[in-house]
CSV table of C-alpha atoms in Angstrom, one decimal:
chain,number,residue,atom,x,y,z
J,1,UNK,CA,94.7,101.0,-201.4
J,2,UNK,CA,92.7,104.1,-201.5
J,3,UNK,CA,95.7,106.4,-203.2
J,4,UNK,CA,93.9,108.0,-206.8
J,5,UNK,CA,96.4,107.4,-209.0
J,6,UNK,CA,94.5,109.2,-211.8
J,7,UNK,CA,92.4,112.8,-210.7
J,8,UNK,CA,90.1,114.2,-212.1
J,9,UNK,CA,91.0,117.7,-212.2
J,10,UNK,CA,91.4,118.6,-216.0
J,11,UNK,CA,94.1,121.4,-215.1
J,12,UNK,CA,93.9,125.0,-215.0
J,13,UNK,CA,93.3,127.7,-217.2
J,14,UNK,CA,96.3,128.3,-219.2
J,15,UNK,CA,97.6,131.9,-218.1
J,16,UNK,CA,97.9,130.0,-214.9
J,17,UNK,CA,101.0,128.8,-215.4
J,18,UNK,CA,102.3,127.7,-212.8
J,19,UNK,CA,101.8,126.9,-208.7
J,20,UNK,CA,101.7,130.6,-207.7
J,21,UNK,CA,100.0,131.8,-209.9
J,22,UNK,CA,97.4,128.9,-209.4
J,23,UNK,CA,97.4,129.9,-206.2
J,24,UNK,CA,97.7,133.7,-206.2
J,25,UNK,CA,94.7,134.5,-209.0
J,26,UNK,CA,92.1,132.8,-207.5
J,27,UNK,CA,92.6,135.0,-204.2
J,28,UNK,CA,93.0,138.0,-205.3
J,29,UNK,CA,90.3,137.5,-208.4
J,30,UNK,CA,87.7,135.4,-207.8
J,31,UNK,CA,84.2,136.7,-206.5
J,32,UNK,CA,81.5,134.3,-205.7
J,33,UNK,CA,78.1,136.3,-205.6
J,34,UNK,CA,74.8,135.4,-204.5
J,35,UNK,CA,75.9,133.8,-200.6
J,36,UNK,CA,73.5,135.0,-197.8
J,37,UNK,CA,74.3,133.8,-194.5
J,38,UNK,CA,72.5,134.0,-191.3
J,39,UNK,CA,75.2,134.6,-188.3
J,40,UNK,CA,74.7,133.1,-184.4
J,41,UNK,CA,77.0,133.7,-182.3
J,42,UNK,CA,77.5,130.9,-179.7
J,43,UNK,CA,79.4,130.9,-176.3
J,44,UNK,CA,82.4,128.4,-175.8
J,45,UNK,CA,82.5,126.0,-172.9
J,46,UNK,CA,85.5,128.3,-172.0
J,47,UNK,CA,83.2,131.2,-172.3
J,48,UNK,CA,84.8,133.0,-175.2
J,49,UNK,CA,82.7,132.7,-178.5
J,50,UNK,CA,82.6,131.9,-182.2
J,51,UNK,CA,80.4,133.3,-184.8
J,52,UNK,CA,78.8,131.0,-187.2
J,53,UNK,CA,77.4,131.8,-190.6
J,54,UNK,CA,74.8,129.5,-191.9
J,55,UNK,CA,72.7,129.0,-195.1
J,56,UNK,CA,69.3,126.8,-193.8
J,57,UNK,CA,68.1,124.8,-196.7
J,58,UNK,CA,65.7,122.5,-194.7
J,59,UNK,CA,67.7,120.1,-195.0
J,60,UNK,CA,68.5,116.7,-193.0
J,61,UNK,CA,72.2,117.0,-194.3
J,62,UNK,CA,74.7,119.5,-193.4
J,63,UNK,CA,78.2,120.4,-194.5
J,64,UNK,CA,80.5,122.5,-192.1
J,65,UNK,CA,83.3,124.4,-193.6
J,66,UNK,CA,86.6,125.1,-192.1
J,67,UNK,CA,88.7,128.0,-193.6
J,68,UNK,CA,92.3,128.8,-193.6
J,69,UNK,CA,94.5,130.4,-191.7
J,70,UNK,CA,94.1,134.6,-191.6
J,71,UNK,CA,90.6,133.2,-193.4
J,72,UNK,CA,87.1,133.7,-192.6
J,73,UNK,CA,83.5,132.6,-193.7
J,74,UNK,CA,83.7,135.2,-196.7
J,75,UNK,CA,86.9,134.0,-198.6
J,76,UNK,CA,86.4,133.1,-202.1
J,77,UNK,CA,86.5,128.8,-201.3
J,78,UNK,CA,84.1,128.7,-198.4
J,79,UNK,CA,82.0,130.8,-199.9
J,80,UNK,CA,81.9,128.8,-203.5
J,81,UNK,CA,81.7,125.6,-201.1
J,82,UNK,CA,78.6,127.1,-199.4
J,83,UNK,CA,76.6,128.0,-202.4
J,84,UNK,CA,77.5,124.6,-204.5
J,85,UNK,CA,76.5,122.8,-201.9
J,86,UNK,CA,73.2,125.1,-201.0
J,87,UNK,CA,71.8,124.6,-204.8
J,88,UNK,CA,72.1,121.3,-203.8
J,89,UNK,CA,70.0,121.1,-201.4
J,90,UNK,CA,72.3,121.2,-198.3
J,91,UNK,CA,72.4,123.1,-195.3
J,92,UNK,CA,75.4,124.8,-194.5
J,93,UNK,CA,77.2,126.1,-191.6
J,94,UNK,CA,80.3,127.7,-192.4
J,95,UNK,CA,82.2,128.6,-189.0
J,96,UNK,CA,84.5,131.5,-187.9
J,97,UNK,CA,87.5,130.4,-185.6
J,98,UNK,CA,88.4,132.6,-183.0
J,99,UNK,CA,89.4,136.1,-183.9
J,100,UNK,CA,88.4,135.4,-187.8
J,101,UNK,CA,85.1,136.9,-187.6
J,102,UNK,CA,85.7,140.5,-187.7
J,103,UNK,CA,86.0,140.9,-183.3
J,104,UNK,CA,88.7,139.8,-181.4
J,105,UNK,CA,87.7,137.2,-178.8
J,106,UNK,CA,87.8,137.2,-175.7
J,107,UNK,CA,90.9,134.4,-174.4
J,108,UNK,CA,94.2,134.8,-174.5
J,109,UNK,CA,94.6,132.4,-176.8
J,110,UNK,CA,93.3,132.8,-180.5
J,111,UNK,CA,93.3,129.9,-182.9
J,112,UNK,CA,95.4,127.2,-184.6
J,113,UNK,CA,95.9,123.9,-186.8
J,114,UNK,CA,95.8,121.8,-183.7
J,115,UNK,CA,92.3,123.1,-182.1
J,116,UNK,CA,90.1,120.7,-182.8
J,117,UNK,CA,87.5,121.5,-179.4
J,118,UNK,CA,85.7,124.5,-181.4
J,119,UNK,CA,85.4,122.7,-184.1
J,120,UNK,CA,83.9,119.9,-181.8
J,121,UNK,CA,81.7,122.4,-179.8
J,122,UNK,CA,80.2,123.7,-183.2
J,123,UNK,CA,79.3,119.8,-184.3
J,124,UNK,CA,77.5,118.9,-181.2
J,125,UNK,CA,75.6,122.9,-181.5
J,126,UNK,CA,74.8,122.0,-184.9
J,127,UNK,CA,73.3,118.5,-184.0
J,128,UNK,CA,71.3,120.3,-181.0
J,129,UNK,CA,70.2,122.5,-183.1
J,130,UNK,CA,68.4,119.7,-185.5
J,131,UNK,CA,68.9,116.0,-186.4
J,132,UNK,CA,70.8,116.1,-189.1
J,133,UNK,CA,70.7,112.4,-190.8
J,134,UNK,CA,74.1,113.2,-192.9
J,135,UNK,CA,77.0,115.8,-191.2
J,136,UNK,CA,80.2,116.3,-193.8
J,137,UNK,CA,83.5,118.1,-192.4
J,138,UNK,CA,84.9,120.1,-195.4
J,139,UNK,CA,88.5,121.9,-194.3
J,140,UNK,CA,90.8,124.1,-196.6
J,141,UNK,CA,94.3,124.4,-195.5
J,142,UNK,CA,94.5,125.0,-191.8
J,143,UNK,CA,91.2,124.0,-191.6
J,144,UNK,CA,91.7,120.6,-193.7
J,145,UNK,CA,93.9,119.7,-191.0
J,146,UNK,CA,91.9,120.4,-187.9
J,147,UNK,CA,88.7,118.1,-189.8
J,148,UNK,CA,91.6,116.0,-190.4
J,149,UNK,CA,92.9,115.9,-186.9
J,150,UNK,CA,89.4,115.5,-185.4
J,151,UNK,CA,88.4,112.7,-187.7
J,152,UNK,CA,91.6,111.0,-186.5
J,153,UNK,CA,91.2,112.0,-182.7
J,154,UNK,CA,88.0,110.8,-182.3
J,155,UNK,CA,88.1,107.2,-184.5
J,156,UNK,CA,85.2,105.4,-183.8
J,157,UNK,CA,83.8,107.8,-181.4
J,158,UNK,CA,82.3,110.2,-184.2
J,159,UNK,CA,78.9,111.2,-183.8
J,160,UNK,CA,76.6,109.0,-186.1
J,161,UNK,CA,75.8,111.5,-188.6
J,162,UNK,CA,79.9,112.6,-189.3
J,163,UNK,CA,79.6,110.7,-192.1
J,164,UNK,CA,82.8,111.9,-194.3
J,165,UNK,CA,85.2,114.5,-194.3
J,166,UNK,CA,87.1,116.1,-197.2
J,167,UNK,CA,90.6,118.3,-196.7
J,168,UNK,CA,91.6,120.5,-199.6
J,169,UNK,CA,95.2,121.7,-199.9
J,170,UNK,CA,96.3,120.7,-196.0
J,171,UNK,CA,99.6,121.4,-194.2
J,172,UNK,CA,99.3,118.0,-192.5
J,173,UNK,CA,103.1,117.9,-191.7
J,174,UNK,CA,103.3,121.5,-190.1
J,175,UNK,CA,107.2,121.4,-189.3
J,176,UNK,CA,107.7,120.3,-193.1
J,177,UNK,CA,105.8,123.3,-194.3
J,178,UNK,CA,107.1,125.5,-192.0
J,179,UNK,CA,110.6,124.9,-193.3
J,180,UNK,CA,109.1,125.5,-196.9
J,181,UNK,CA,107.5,128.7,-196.0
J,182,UNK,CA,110.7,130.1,-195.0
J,183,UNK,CA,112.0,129.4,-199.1
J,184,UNK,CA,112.9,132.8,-201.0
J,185,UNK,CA,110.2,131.8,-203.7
J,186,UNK,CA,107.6,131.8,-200.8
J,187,UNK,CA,108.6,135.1,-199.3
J,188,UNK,CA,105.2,136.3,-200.7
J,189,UNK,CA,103.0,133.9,-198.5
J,190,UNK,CA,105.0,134.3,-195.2
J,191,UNK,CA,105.3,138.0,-195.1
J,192,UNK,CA,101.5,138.2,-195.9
J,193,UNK,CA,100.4,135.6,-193.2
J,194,UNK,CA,102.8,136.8,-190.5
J,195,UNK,CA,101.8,140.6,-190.8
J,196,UNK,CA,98.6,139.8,-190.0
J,197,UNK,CA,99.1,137.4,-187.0
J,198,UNK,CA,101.5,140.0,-185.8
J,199,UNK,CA,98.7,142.4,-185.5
J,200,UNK,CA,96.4,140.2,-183.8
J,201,UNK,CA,99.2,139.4,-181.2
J,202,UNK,CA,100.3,143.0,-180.7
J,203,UNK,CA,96.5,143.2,-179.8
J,204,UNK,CA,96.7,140.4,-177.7
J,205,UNK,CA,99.6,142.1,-175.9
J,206,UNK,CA,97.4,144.9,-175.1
J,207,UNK,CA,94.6,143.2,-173.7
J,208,UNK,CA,96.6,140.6,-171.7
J,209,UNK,CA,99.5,143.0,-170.3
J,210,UNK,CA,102.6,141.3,-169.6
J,211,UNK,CA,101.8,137.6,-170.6
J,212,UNK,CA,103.6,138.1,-174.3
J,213,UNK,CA,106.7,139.9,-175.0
J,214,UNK,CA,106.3,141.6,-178.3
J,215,UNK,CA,110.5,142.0,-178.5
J,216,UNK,CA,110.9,139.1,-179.3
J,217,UNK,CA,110.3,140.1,-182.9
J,218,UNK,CA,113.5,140.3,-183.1
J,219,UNK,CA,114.3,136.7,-183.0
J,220,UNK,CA,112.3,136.0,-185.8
J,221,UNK,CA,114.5,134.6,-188.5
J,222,UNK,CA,112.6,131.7,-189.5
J,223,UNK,CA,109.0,131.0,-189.6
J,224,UNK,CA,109.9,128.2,-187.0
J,225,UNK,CA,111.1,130.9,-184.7
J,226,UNK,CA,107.9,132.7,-184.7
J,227,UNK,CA,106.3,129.3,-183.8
J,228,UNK,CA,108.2,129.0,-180.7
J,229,UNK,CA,108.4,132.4,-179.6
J,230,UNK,CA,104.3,133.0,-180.5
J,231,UNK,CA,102.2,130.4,-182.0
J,232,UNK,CA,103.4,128.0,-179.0
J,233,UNK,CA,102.6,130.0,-176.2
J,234,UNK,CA,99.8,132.0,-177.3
J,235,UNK,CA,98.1,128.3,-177.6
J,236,UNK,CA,99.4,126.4,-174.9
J,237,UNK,CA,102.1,124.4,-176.5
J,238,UNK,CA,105.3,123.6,-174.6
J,239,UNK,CA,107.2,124.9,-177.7
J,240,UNK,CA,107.2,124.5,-181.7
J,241,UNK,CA,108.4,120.8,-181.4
J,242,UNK,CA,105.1,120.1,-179.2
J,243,UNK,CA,103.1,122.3,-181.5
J,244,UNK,CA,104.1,120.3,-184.5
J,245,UNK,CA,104.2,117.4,-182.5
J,246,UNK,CA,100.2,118.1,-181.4
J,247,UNK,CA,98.9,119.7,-184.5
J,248,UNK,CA,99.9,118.2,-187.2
J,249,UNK,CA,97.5,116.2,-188.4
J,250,UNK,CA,99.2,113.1,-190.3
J,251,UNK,CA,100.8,112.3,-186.4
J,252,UNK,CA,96.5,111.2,-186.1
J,253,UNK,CA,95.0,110.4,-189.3
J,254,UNK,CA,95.5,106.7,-188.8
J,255,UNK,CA,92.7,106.7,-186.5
J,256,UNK,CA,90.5,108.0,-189.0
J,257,UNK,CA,87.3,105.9,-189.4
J,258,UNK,CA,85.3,107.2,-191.9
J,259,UNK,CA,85.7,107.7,-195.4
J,260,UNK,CA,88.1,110.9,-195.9
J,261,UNK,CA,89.5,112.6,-199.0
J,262,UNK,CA,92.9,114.3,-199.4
J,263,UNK,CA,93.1,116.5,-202.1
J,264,UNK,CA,96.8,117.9,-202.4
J,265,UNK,CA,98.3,120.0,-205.8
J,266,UNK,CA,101.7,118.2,-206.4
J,267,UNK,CA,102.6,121.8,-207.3
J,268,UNK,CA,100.7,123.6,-204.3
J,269,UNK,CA,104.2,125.9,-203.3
J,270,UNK,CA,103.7,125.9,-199.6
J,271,UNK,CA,103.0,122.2,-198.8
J,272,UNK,CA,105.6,119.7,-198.5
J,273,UNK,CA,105.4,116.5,-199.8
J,274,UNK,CA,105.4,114.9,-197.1
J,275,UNK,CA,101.9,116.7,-196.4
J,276,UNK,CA,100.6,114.4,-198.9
J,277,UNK,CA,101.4,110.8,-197.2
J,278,UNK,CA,100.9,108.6,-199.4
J,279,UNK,CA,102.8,105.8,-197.2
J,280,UNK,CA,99.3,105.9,-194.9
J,281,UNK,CA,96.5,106.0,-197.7
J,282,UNK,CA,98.4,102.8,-198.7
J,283,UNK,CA,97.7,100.9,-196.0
J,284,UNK,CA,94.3,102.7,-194.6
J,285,UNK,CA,90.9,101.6,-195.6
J,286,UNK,CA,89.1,105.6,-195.0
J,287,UNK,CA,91.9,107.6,-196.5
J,288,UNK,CA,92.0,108.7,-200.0
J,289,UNK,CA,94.6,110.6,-201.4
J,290,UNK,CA,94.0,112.5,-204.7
J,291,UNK,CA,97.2,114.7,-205.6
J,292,UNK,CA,96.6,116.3,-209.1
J,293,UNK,CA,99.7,117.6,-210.8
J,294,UNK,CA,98.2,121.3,-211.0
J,295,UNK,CA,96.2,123.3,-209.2
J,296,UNK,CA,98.3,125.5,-206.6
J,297,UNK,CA,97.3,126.0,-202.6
J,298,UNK,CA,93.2,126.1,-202.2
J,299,UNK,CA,93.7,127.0,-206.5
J,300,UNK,CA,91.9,124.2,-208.8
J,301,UNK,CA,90.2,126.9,-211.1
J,302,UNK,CA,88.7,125.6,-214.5
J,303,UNK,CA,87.9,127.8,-216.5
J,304,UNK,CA,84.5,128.4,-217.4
J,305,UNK,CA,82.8,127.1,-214.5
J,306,UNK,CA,81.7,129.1,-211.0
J,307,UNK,CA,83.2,126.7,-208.9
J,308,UNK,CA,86.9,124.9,-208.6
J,309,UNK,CA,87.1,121.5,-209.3
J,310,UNK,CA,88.2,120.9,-206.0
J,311,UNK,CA,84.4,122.3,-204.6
J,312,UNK,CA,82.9,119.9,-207.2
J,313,UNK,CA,85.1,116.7,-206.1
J,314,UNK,CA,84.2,117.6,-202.7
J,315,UNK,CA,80.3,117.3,-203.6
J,316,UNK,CA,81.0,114.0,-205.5
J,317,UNK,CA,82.7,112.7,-202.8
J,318,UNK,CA,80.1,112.9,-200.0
J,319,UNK,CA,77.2,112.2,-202.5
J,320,UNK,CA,78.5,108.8,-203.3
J,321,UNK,CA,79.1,105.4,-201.7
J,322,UNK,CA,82.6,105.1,-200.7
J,323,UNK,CA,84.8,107.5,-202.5
């Protein structure tokens, strides 16, 4: 029964006083100096590309990191990830979905919580690339959930060397959060993530004339709204019932079969509870669920030290036996 009753995470520094501003200081704040990638770019079986930013340790184990939506390879908890885990001795590959590197891609479509076929393109470059003994998946938010979502897809089929995967503060019930981002205390987070998808897609509607229709802005009351009248179609989903029906990743994490950590803030202010499920790490052998009772969304600071606790638990997870 592989729920943590008990986490580790000592709590954060005291002026953070709540979920927000757990959440909120660590963005806008925190600086993590000394990272030096090494950027490829590599061409999609779709021909469209990615651009992925590595730190080459010589190392026979690698972690890739996942970022966030609106993220990148340069925000403040891949780039903490990338150097705890390079003093360690690690390769590290931490990859740009499309449209997050700086350029705009090249398809229609951009990026979402559901695509899990970059993320599987960049694991078999990577193992082309050298024979790594030990692969981690390490995911923050949106990107929690595709590592999630892929672990779960694929089962048994994983390549040997995915040996764990660890998801940090992950919307793994999408229509739940969805519903919680549209809250009057979470105004902050919505306006800030929709303005910038809106630009992208105004972009978009540019580039691809007449295949989105921009009025319907209009008709966005609710963050579900701009799921159905955007995120859906931009991505190939039916709708926003088949896009929260295909990308959330709890609706596959039963088929996960390797050992997987869940690290959820019981306070985090834009994940529902139910994006914790607690009902599956029950009953699943690979699935553990750690939900501190601090630390905010992709928050976890302690004070005094470089790195969240959340980067740290990450490291101890995949360096040790089971959990």
């Amino acid at each position: 029964m592989p729920v943590l009753r008990q986490s580790s995470f000592p709590g954060s520094p005291r002026y953070q006083i709540n979920g927000h501003l757990q959440t909120i200081f660590p963005s806008v704040l925190r600086k993590v100096e000394g990272v030096m990638y090494e950027r490829e770019r590599i061409t999609l079986s779709d021909g469209d590309f990615l651009d992925l930013d590595w730190i080459d340790r010589n190392s026979d184990k690698i972690v890739i990191i996942t970022h966030g939506l609106e993220g990148d390879s340069n925000r403040h908890y891949i780039r903490g990830t990338a150097k705890l885990f390079a003093q360690q001795g690690w390769d590290v590959l931490a990859w740009n979905c499309r449209s997050c590197s700086g350029e705009m891609n090249r398809a229609f479509r951009l990026y979402n919580h559901g695509e899990i076929g970059d993320l599987g393109e960049v694991i078999g470059h990577v193992l082309r690339t050298k024979p790594y003994r030990q692969l981690v998946l390490i995911g923050y938010s949106m990107g929690g959930n595709i590592a999630l979502k892929y672990a779960g897809v694929h089962g048994n089929n994983l390549p040997d060397a995915l040996q764990k995967v660890v998801a940090v503060s992950s919307p793994t019930d999408l229509e739940a959060s969805a519903k919680l981002l549209d809250q009057p205390q979470n105004r902050f987070y919505r306006n800030r993530f929709m303005k910038k998808l809106i630009i992208k897609l105004q972009q978009k509607a540019d580039l691809f004339p007449g295949k989105l229709d921009m009025t319907k802005l209009q008709h966005v009351r609710l963050w579900r709204d701009f799921d159905q009248h955007f995120s859906a179609p931009v991505n190939g989903y039916r709708d926003a019932d088949d896009f929260y029906t295909q990308a959330s990743a709890v609706n596959f994490m039963n088929g996960i079969a390797v050992p997987t950590l869940l690290i959820n803030a019981q306070n985090d202010p834009i994940l529902s509870p139910e994006c914790s499920p607690a009902w599956l790490a029950e009953k699943h052998p690979n699935i553990y669920l750690e939900t501190p009772r601090t630390g905010g969304h992709v928050g976890f600071s302690v004070r005094g030290d470089e790195f969240t606790w959340a980067e740290r638990r990450a490291l101890e997870f995949v360096s040790q036996d089971g959990r």
